[in-house]
Protein backbone atom coordinates (compact mmCIF):
# COMPACT_ATOMS: atom_id res chain seq x y z
CA UNK A 1 -23.03 25.70 -20.62
CA UNK A 2 -20.49 24.74 -18.56
CA UNK A 3 -18.11 21.83 -18.22
CA UNK A 4 -20.12 20.96 -15.46
CA UNK A 5 -23.01 19.89 -17.06
CA UNK A 6 -20.88 16.97 -18.71
CA UNK A 7 -18.67 16.82 -15.53
CA UNK A 8 -20.51 17.33 -12.48
CA UNK A 9 -22.84 14.34 -10.41
CA UNK A 10 -22.17 11.21 -12.64
CA UNK A 11 -18.77 11.26 -12.43
CA UNK A 12 -19.09 11.09 -8.96
CA UNK A 13 -21.07 8.64 -8.81
CA UNK A 14 -19.26 6.40 -11.00
CA UNK A 15 -15.84 7.09 -8.42
CA UNK A 16 -18.45 5.88 -5.48
CA UNK A 17 -19.35 2.80 -7.69
CA UNK A 18 -15.64 2.64 -8.49
CA UNK A 19 -14.44 2.95 -4.82
CA UNK A 20 -17.14 0.01 -3.73
CA UNK A 21 -15.84 -2.48 -6.43
CA UNK A 22 -12.35 -1.95 -5.51
CA UNK A 23 -13.08 -2.79 -1.69
CA UNK A 24 -14.93 -5.74 -2.97
CA UNK A 25 -11.69 -6.75 -5.16
CA UNK A 26 -9.61 -6.46 -2.05
CA UNK A 27 -11.89 -8.58 -0.04
CA UNK A 28 -11.63 -11.31 -3.16
CA UNK A 29 -7.64 -10.65 -3.25
CA UNK A 30 -7.18 -11.30 0.52
CA UNK A 31 -9.21 -14.21 0.65
CA UNK A 32 -7.32 -16.36 -2.53
CA UNK A 33 -3.94 -14.79 -0.70
CA UNK A 34 -5.48 -16.92 2.58
CA UNK A 35 -6.87 -19.71 0.87
CA UNK A 36 -3.53 -20.24 -0.85
CA UNK A 37 -1.37 -20.08 2.03
CA UNK A 38 -3.85 -22.50 3.78
CA UNK A 39 -3.83 -24.86 1.06
CA UNK A 40 0.25 -24.29 -0.13
CA UNK A 41 3.42 -24.23 1.86
CA UNK A 42 5.28 -22.00 -0.83
CA UNK A 43 2.43 -19.51 -1.17
CA UNK A 44 3.47 -17.34 1.37
CA UNK A 45 6.65 -17.52 1.20
CA UNK A 46 8.94 -14.02 0.86
CA UNK A 47 10.47 -15.47 -2.56
CA UNK A 48 7.03 -16.45 -3.50
CA UNK A 49 5.41 -12.99 -3.22
CA UNK A 50 8.32 -11.30 -4.45
CA UNK A 51 7.88 -12.95 -7.66
CA UNK A 52 3.91 -12.54 -7.63
CA UNK A 53 4.75 -8.38 -7.55
CA UNK A 54 7.09 -8.93 -10.50
CA UNK A 55 4.40 -10.63 -12.67
CA UNK A 56 1.68 -8.53 -11.30
CA UNK A 57 3.18 -5.53 -11.93
CA UNK A 58 3.74 -5.77 -15.60
CA UNK A 59 0.57 -6.52 -15.99
CA UNK A 60 -0.95 -4.19 -13.81
CA UNK A 61 0.52 -1.17 -15.63
CA UNK A 62 -0.55 -2.42 -19.28
CA UNK A 63 -4.29 -2.98 -17.72
CA UNK A 64 -3.70 0.80 -16.18
CA UNK A 65 -2.79 1.99 -19.85
CA UNK A 66 -5.52 0.06 -21.47
CA UNK A 67 -8.01 1.22 -19.02
CA UNK A 68 -7.49 5.06 -20.13
CA UNK A 69 -8.96 3.86 -23.42
CA UNK A 70 -11.80 1.95 -22.53
CA UNK A 71 -13.05 4.72 -20.38
CA UNK A 72 -13.39 7.07 -23.74
CA UNK A 73 -15.36 3.89 -25.14
CA UNK A 74 -12.32 2.62 -27.13
CA UNK A 75 -9.67 0.02 -27.40
CA UNK A 76 -6.13 -0.35 -27.92
CA UNK A 77 -5.39 -3.81 -29.32
CA UNK A 78 -1.69 -2.80 -29.90
CA UNK A 79 -0.14 -2.45 -26.22
CA UNK A 80 1.22 -6.06 -26.18
CA UNK A 81 3.12 -5.45 -29.90
CA UNK A 82 4.31 -1.68 -28.51
CA UNK A 83 5.69 -3.19 -25.45
CA UNK A 84 7.77 -6.12 -26.91
CA UNK A 85 8.67 -3.38 -29.78
CA UNK A 86 10.12 -1.20 -27.05
CA UNK A 87 12.20 -5.05 -25.58
CA UNK A 88 13.80 -4.15 -28.89
CA UNK A 89 14.45 -0.33 -29.11
CA UNK A 90 15.91 -0.25 -25.87
CA UNK A 91 17.94 -3.70 -25.72
CA UNK A 92 19.60 -2.47 -28.60
CA UNK A 93 19.88 1.09 -28.04
CA UNK A 94 21.61 -0.05 -25.07
CA UNK A 95 23.99 -2.41 -26.52
CA UNK A 96 24.80 -0.35 -29.27
CA UNK A 97 24.40 3.61 -28.43
CA UNK A 98 24.74 3.71 -24.79
CA UNK A 99 28.65 3.05 -24.43
CA UNK A 100 29.19 5.30 -27.08
CA UNK A 101 26.65 8.15 -24.78
CA UNK A 102 28.80 6.52 -21.60
CA UNK A 103 32.04 7.41 -23.39
CA UNK A 104 31.28 10.68 -24.40
CA UNK A 105 30.01 11.79 -21.29
CA UNK A 106 33.33 10.37 -19.25
CA UNK A 107 35.23 12.20 -22.34
CA UNK A 108 33.75 15.25 -20.91
CA UNK A 109 34.40 14.82 -17.19
CA UNK A 110 32.03 12.39 -15.41
CA UNK A 111 32.93 9.41 -13.55
CA UNK A 112 32.14 6.31 -15.40
CA UNK A 113 29.90 5.26 -12.73
CA UNK A 114 27.34 8.17 -13.34
CA UNK A 115 28.13 8.12 -17.47
CA UNK A 116 26.62 4.61 -17.52
CA UNK A 117 24.02 5.48 -15.33
CA UNK A 118 22.88 8.81 -17.20
CA UNK A 119 23.33 6.95 -20.70
CA UNK A 120 21.22 4.39 -19.12
CA UNK A 121 18.49 6.80 -18.15
CA UNK A 122 18.83 8.78 -21.87
CA UNK A 123 18.33 5.27 -23.85
CA UNK A 124 15.33 4.52 -21.66
CA UNK A 125 13.27 8.09 -22.34
CA UNK A 126 14.17 7.70 -25.62
CA UNK A 127 12.02 4.80 -25.40
CA UNK A 128 9.74 5.94 -23.87
CA UNK A 129 9.54 8.76 -26.06
CA UNK A 130 8.78 6.71 -29.25
CA UNK A 131 6.05 4.84 -27.21
CA UNK A 132 4.72 8.29 -26.56
CA UNK A 133 5.02 8.55 -30.42
CA UNK A 134 2.93 5.36 -31.48
CA UNK A 135 0.13 6.58 -28.71
CA UNK A 136 0.27 9.66 -30.93
CA UNK A 137 -0.18 7.63 -34.15
CA UNK A 138 -2.83 5.75 -32.54
CA UNK A 139 -4.95 9.23 -31.60
CA UNK A 140 -4.07 10.72 -35.32
CA UNK A 141 -6.14 7.77 -36.66
CA UNK A 142 -8.79 7.73 -34.56
CA UNK A 143 -9.76 11.95 -34.24
CA UNK A 144 -8.01 12.59 -37.21
CA UNK A 145 -8.85 9.97 -39.79
CA UNK A 146 -11.83 8.29 -38.57
CA UNK A 147 -10.72 5.04 -38.00
CA UNK A 148 -12.60 2.95 -35.71
CA UNK A 149 -9.97 2.32 -32.68
CA UNK A 150 -10.06 -1.38 -32.97
CA UNK A 151 -8.69 -1.52 -36.40
CA UNK A 152 -5.87 1.45 -36.45
CA UNK A 153 -4.83 -0.05 -33.26
CA UNK A 154 -4.97 -3.96 -35.07
CA UNK A 155 -3.10 -2.56 -37.70
CA UNK A 156 -0.06 -1.11 -35.85
CA UNK A 157 -0.35 -4.67 -33.36
CA UNK A 158 0.56 -6.21 -37.15
CA UNK A 159 2.88 -3.36 -38.32
CA UNK A 160 5.19 -3.12 -34.96
CA UNK A 161 5.30 -7.01 -34.73
CA UNK A 162 6.87 -7.27 -38.35
CA UNK A 163 9.15 -3.87 -37.83
CA UNK A 164 10.55 -5.61 -35.07
CA UNK A 165 11.62 -9.02 -36.28
CA UNK A 166 12.86 -6.91 -39.44
CA UNK A 167 14.64 -4.83 -36.92
CA UNK A 168 16.44 -7.96 -35.31
CA UNK A 169 16.36 -10.68 -38.62
CA UNK A 170 13.97 -12.55 -36.47
CA UNK A 171 16.26 -13.39 -33.45
CA UNK A 172 16.83 -12.28 -29.65
CA UNK A 173 18.88 -9.09 -28.69
CA UNK A 174 20.53 -9.83 -25.24
CA UNK A 175 20.82 -7.48 -22.98
CA UNK A 176 24.68 -7.69 -21.25
CA UNK A 177 24.16 -4.07 -19.01
CA UNK A 178 23.86 -5.53 -15.56
CA UNK A 179 22.67 -2.36 -14.12
CA UNK A 180 19.63 -2.52 -16.17
CA UNK A 181 19.05 -6.23 -16.01
CA UNK A 182 20.04 -5.95 -12.26
CA UNK A 183 17.13 -3.50 -11.42
CA UNK A 184 14.57 -5.89 -11.74
CA UNK A 185 15.96 -8.07 -9.46
CA UNK A 186 16.57 -5.32 -7.03
CA UNK A 187 14.21 -4.27 -4.08
CA UNK A 188 13.59 -0.89 -1.97
CA UNK A 189 13.19 -1.58 1.47
CA UNK A 190 11.74 -4.84 1.23
CA UNK A 191 9.60 -3.99 -2.30
CA UNK A 192 10.48 -5.63 -5.66
CA UNK A 193 11.64 -2.75 -7.63
CA UNK A 194 9.12 -3.47 -10.47
CA UNK A 195 6.64 -3.16 -8.06
CA UNK A 196 8.18 0.30 -6.92
CA UNK A 197 7.59 0.88 -10.70
CA UNK A 198 3.83 0.50 -10.20
CA UNK A 199 3.38 2.47 -7.29
CA UNK A 200 5.26 5.80 -9.18
CA UNK A 201 2.89 5.02 -12.78
CA UNK A 202 -0.14 4.73 -9.98
CA UNK A 203 -0.33 7.59 -8.64
CA UNK A 204 0.58 10.31 -10.88
CA UNK A 205 -2.23 8.27 -12.80
CA UNK A 206 -4.63 8.77 -9.94
CA UNK A 207 -4.48 12.25 -9.67
CA UNK A 208 -4.52 12.83 -13.38
CA UNK A 209 -8.14 10.54 -13.35
CA UNK A 210 -9.64 11.04 -10.12
CA UNK A 211 -8.68 14.25 -8.66
CA UNK A 212 -7.86 16.72 -12.03
CA UNK A 213 -10.78 18.61 -14.43
CA UNK A 214 -9.01 16.34 -17.36
CA UNK A 215 -10.07 12.91 -15.59
CA UNK A 216 -13.45 14.40 -15.78
CA UNK A 217 -13.43 14.97 -19.44
CA UNK A 218 -12.13 11.43 -19.86
CA UNK A 219 -15.53 10.08 -18.36
CA UNK A 220 -17.40 12.95 -20.13
CA UNK A 221 -16.11 11.42 -23.36
CA UNK A 222 -16.77 8.66 -22.61
CA UNK A 223 -20.55 8.62 -21.42
CA UNK A 224 -21.27 11.54 -24.49
CA UNK A 225 -18.88 12.92 -26.52
CA UNK A 226 -21.79 15.45 -28.14
CA UNK A 227 -22.91 16.51 -24.94
CA UNK A 228 -19.04 16.49 -24.06
CA UNK A 229 -18.29 18.83 -27.05
CA UNK A 230 -20.96 21.12 -26.30
CA UNK A 231 -20.26 21.22 -22.38
CA UNK A 232 -16.57 23.41 -24.14
CA UNK A 233 -14.55 19.60 -23.55
CA UNK A 234 -11.80 19.31 -26.66
CA UNK A 235 -12.98 15.81 -27.16
CA UNK A 236 -10.40 15.28 -29.80
CA UNK A 237 -7.38 16.21 -27.31
CA UNK A 238 -9.20 14.45 -24.16
CA UNK A 239 -9.80 10.97 -26.77
CA UNK A 240 -5.58 11.61 -27.99
CA UNK A 241 -4.16 12.06 -24.47
CA UNK A 242 -6.17 8.26 -23.45
CA UNK A 243 -3.96 6.88 -26.38
CA UNK A 244 -0.94 8.16 -25.80
CA UNK A 245 -1.28 7.57 -22.04
CA UNK A 246 -1.59 3.78 -23.30
CA UNK A 247 1.33 3.70 -25.30
CA UNK A 248 3.33 5.27 -22.85
CA UNK A 249 2.42 2.76 -20.07
CA UNK A 250 2.70 0.03 -23.05
CA UNK A 251 6.46 0.87 -23.27
CA UNK A 252 7.44 1.33 -19.71
CA UNK A 253 6.09 -2.13 -19.03
CA UNK A 254 8.61 -2.99 -22.74
CA UNK A 255 11.53 -1.49 -20.03
CA UNK A 256 10.77 -3.59 -17.43
CA UNK A 257 10.24 -6.66 -19.33
CA UNK A 258 13.59 -6.02 -21.31
CA UNK A 259 15.15 -5.55 -17.54
CA UNK A 260 13.51 -8.76 -16.19
CA UNK A 261 14.14 -11.24 -19.37
CA UNK A 262 17.77 -9.27 -20.06
CA UNK A 263 16.58 -9.44 -24.07
CA UNK A 264 14.93 -7.39 -26.59
CA UNK A 265 12.38 -10.06 -28.72
CA UNK A 266 9.67 -8.92 -31.27
CA UNK A 267 7.22 -11.02 -29.67
CA UNK A 268 7.91 -11.48 -26.13
CA UNK A 269 4.40 -9.59 -24.96
CA UNK A 270 2.35 -10.54 -27.66
CA UNK A 271 -1.17 -11.66 -26.08
CA UNK A 272 -0.35 -9.52 -23.40
CA UNK A 273 -3.25 -7.16 -24.49
CA UNK A 274 -5.77 -9.57 -23.89
CA UNK A 275 -4.55 -9.72 -20.24
CA UNK A 276 -4.91 -6.03 -20.24
CA UNK A 277 -8.15 -6.16 -21.27
CA UNK A 278 -9.25 -8.73 -18.74
CA UNK A 279 -7.41 -7.40 -16.01
CA UNK A 280 -9.39 -3.52 -16.74
CA UNK A 281 -12.76 -5.38 -17.04
CA UNK A 282 -11.75 -7.55 -13.98
CA UNK A 283 -11.19 -4.67 -11.79
CA UNK A 284 -14.69 -2.81 -12.90
CA UNK A 285 -14.06 -0.83 -15.90
CA UNK A 286 -16.76 -0.62 -18.51
CA UNK A 287 -16.51 -1.82 -22.26
CA UNK A 288 -19.45 0.49 -23.03
CA UNK A 289 -16.85 3.76 -21.39
CA UNK A 290 -17.43 6.39 -18.74
CA UNK A 291 -17.13 3.83 -15.70
CA UNK A 292 -13.27 2.94 -14.47
CA UNK A 293 -10.95 3.75 -11.61
CA UNK A 294 -6.95 3.26 -11.12
CA UNK A 295 -7.43 0.77 -8.59
CA UNK A 296 -9.45 -1.48 -10.15
CA UNK A 297 -7.29 -2.67 -13.24
CA UNK A 298 -4.47 -2.98 -10.63
CA UNK A 299 -6.42 -5.33 -8.38
CA UNK A 300 -7.40 -7.10 -11.15
CA UNK A 301 -4.02 -8.00 -12.69
CA UNK A 302 -2.99 -9.21 -9.37
CA UNK A 303 -5.59 -11.37 -9.16
CA UNK A 304 -5.33 -12.81 -12.55
CA UNK A 305 -1.60 -13.05 -11.71
CA UNK A 306 -2.82 -14.75 -7.83
CA UNK A 307 -5.07 -17.38 -9.99
CA UNK A 308 -1.83 -18.02 -12.50
CA UNK A 309 0.89 -18.22 -9.70
CA UNK A 310 -1.63 -20.68 -6.93
CA UNK A 311 -2.73 -22.61 -9.82
CA UNK A 312 0.96 -23.93 -10.39
CA UNK A 313 1.74 -24.39 -7.14
CA UNK A 314 -1.48 -26.75 -6.36
CA UNK A 315 -0.53 -28.49 -10.10
CA UNK A 316 -3.44 -27.12 -11.42
CA UNK A 317 -3.38 -27.91 -15.23
CA UNK A 318 -2.86 -24.18 -16.68
CA UNK A 319 -5.86 -24.24 -19.31
CA UNK A 320 -8.07 -23.99 -15.94
CA UNK A 321 -6.53 -20.49 -15.60
CA UNK A 322 -7.97 -19.45 -19.28
CA UNK A 323 -11.05 -20.76 -18.82
CA UNK A 324 -11.43 -19.16 -14.75
CA UNK A 325 -10.44 -16.34 -16.41
CA UNK A 326 -13.19 -15.95 -19.34
CA UNK A 327 -15.85 -16.51 -16.78
CA UNK A 328 -14.96 -13.70 -14.56
CA UNK A 329 -15.05 -11.60 -17.75
CA UNK A 330 -18.10 -12.69 -18.50
CA UNK A 331 -20.14 -12.37 -15.23
CA UNK A 332 -18.40 -8.68 -14.60
CA UNK A 333 -19.54 -7.80 -18.36
CA UNK A 334 -22.99 -8.87 -17.47
CA UNK A 335 -22.52 -7.37 -13.62
CA UNK A 336 -22.66 -4.25 -15.93
CA UNK A 337 -24.63 -4.49 -18.01
CA UNK A 338 -27.39 -5.01 -15.75
CA UNK A 339 -26.37 -2.46 -13.88
CA UNK A 340 -26.78 0.23 -16.56
CA UNK A 341 -30.15 -1.18 -17.68
CA UNK A 342 -31.07 -0.42 -14.34
CA UNK A 343 -29.70 3.28 -14.35
């Protein structure tokens, strides 16, 4: 058998379904924008739209990473804890290690401004590599130890929070590097930098998921791992990649959070995992596996961010935001179940 047996027409059908759903979500988001622009005087202002883009960017990347795992019929409950932990790590590295690296680079002949930038990037890359290592640990637990994804990621969720609190003694690490904290407030061609990060992450994610052989393998594993294995797909490698990508996305969010808040705190992203799952599901990712896209969770994240933003501007009780999100999840998962039964 060839790999097309497991990855041929079915992924193309799922791709068409995801594209149709994506267009529907775009319509929903545009309708929300028009309604809120008409209903409030502040929604369509440049300041509020920039703030909305920054809010949505954090959850969009987190939801995108979660989507890779859900497509394999898994789940990653640790992404909020990973993001929180990375805020602590990157803050401590920037405060304690980066100055020494900068001094060494200046001593080696680099101008101070360039040395500071290089040192900053080294700290960020080290934090992202740590995120990849956490994802590799999840992959080992799922693939080699045979642990359910729910269990291994729940364990990491709890453990990382404890490690982060021990590292900081339960306090907050302040970041005083103006270049790092200024990034989150900056813009490029009028577009907030945090939103630009979404684009930088989404483009290779789209290529991987929708245009590469490995992306087709991901859908195949989520649909029927045994059939994928018999077709020559390395199921373990594909599954491991999904968990590593999820944790890397969470690490990116951790760096973004540290930049935006100027702090490292072991609990500041706790609960974000539920937002990531909600955004992914609203974006059309099936919790049963094998269905999902790149633009779906991104749109889902910005729909949730728009609901929160609009509710605040209209002075709607914040508790209604949770109710609306829950209703959306139930409706979309129910519709997905109906669609699966009719296949």
